[in-house]
Amino acid sequence: MGEGKKRLTVTIFGQKYTLVGSESPEYMRALASYVDETMNRIGQANARLDTVRLAILTAVNIADDYQQLRLYCEELEKQLAAERQQKQENHTNKKKHP
């Protein structure tokens, strides 16, 4: 195991998994909890799904969550850049026309 790597055993949808990563155990535990909660929520709504299909549907749902947040962050970055540009232009105009 590499330097700084941590091992953590978690339970996701009733199965134990060992996670290895450089993040804190709390962070890895939170990730596992999110996956477990998502699988359980989807599994309750789709009781006939086998575990593989449930895992794929969970992955798609989590990917959607990620994509929505990524697009939201991109929009915020554009708004922030526009505000910075506007402030810069206002500052430049004040220097030209005191």
Short mmCIF file of C-alpha atoms in Angstrom, two decimals:
data_model
loop_
_atom_site.label_atom_id
_atom_site.label_comp_id
_atom_site.label_asym_id
_atom_site.label_seq_id
_atom_site.Cartn_x
_atom_site.Cartn_y
_atom_site.Cartn_z
CA MET A 1 0.00 0.00 0.00
CA GLY A 2 1.36 3.38 -1.02
CA GLU A 3 2.29 6.13 1.39
CA GLY A 4 -0.75 8.05 2.59
CA LYS A 5 -3.18 5.36 1.48
CA LYS A 6 -5.89 4.41 3.94
CA ARG A 7 -8.00 1.25 4.06
CA LEU A 8 -11.56 1.30 5.23
CA THR A 9 -14.18 -1.44 5.29
CA VAL A 10 -17.67 -0.21 4.44
CA THR A 11 -21.03 -1.84 3.84
CA ILE A 12 -22.94 -0.98 0.71
CA PHE A 13 -26.30 -2.62 0.08
CA GLY A 14 -25.51 -5.34 2.58
CA GLN A 15 -22.10 -6.21 1.12
CA LYS A 16 -18.75 -5.40 2.71
CA TYR A 17 -16.12 -3.63 0.60
CA THR A 18 -12.62 -2.45 1.40
CA LEU A 19 -11.94 1.03 0.10
CA VAL A 20 -8.36 2.19 -0.38
CA GLY A 21 -7.64 5.85 -0.89
CA SER A 22 -5.75 8.91 0.22
CA GLU A 23 -8.84 10.75 1.48
CA SER A 24 -9.88 10.75 5.12
CA PRO A 25 -11.83 7.80 6.48
CA GLU A 26 -14.73 10.18 7.16
CA TYR A 27 -14.80 11.22 3.51
CA MET A 28 -14.63 7.63 2.22
CA ARG A 29 -17.34 6.63 4.70
CA ALA A 30 -19.55 9.48 3.47
CA LEU A 31 -19.09 8.36 -0.14
CA ALA A 32 -19.99 4.79 0.75
CA SER A 33 -23.00 6.01 2.70
CA TYR A 34 -24.18 8.06 -0.29
CA VAL A 35 -23.91 5.05 -2.61
CA ASP A 36 -25.65 2.82 -0.04
CA GLU A 37 -28.48 5.31 0.49
CA THR A 38 -28.93 5.76 -3.26
CA MET A 39 -28.97 2.01 -3.89
CA ASN A 40 -31.48 1.47 -1.11
CA ARG A 41 -33.73 4.28 -2.35
CA ILE A 42 -33.70 2.98 -5.92
CA GLY A 43 -34.01 -0.62 -4.75
CA GLN A 44 -37.12 0.19 -2.72
CA ALA A 45 -38.72 1.84 -5.74
CA ASN A 46 -37.69 -1.03 -8.07
CA ALA A 47 -37.90 -4.19 -5.97
CA ARG A 48 -37.66 -6.50 -8.99
CA LEU A 49 -34.20 -5.31 -10.07
CA ASP A 50 -31.31 -7.71 -9.61
CA THR A 51 -28.21 -6.36 -7.90
CA VAL A 52 -26.27 -5.75 -11.12
CA ARG A 53 -29.08 -3.74 -12.71
CA LEU A 54 -29.59 -1.89 -9.44
CA ALA A 55 -25.88 -1.02 -9.32
CA ILE A 56 -25.98 0.25 -12.93
CA LEU A 57 -29.10 2.32 -12.26
CA THR A 58 -27.45 3.70 -9.13
CA ALA A 59 -24.34 4.61 -11.11
CA VAL A 60 -26.47 6.40 -13.71
CA ASN A 61 -28.32 8.32 -10.97
CA ILE A 62 -25.06 9.33 -9.28
CA ALA A 63 -23.59 10.32 -12.66
CA ASP A 64 -26.67 12.49 -13.22
CA ASP A 65 -26.19 14.11 -9.81
CA TYR A 66 -22.56 14.81 -10.71
CA GLN A 67 -23.42 16.17 -14.16
CA GLN A 68 -26.12 18.48 -12.77
CA LEU A 69 -23.69 19.86 -10.18
CA ARG A 70 -20.94 20.24 -12.78
CA LEU A 71 -23.25 22.20 -15.08
CA TYR A 72 -24.41 24.33 -12.15
CA CYS A 73 -20.79 25.10 -11.20
CA GLU A 74 -19.95 25.99 -14.80
CA GLU A 75 -22.89 28.41 -14.88
CA LEU A 76 -21.77 29.98 -11.60
CA GLU A 77 -18.23 30.34 -12.96
CA LYS A 78 -19.60 32.10 -16.07
CA GLN A 79 -21.66 34.45 -13.92
CA LEU A 80 -18.67 35.18 -11.71
CA ALA A 81 -16.46 35.86 -14.73
CA ALA A 82 -19.10 38.21 -16.17
CA GLU A 83 -19.33 40.07 -12.86
CA ARG A 84 -15.54 40.38 -12.68
CA GLN A 85 -15.47 41.66 -16.26
CA GLN A 86 -18.19 44.20 -15.47
CA LYS A 87 -16.32 45.41 -12.37
CA GLN A 88 -13.11 45.70 -14.40
CA GLU A 89 -14.90 47.70 -17.09
CA ASN A 90 -16.49 49.96 -14.48
CA HIS A 91 -13.10 50.49 -12.84
CA THR A 92 -11.49 51.30 -16.21
CA ASN A 93 -14.30 53.72 -17.12
CA LYS A 94 -13.93 55.53 -13.78
CA LYS A 95 -10.22 56.06 -14.47
CA LYS A 96 -10.96 57.47 -17.96
CA HIS A 97 -13.84 59.68 -16.79
CA PRO A 98 -13.26 60.71 -13.16
#
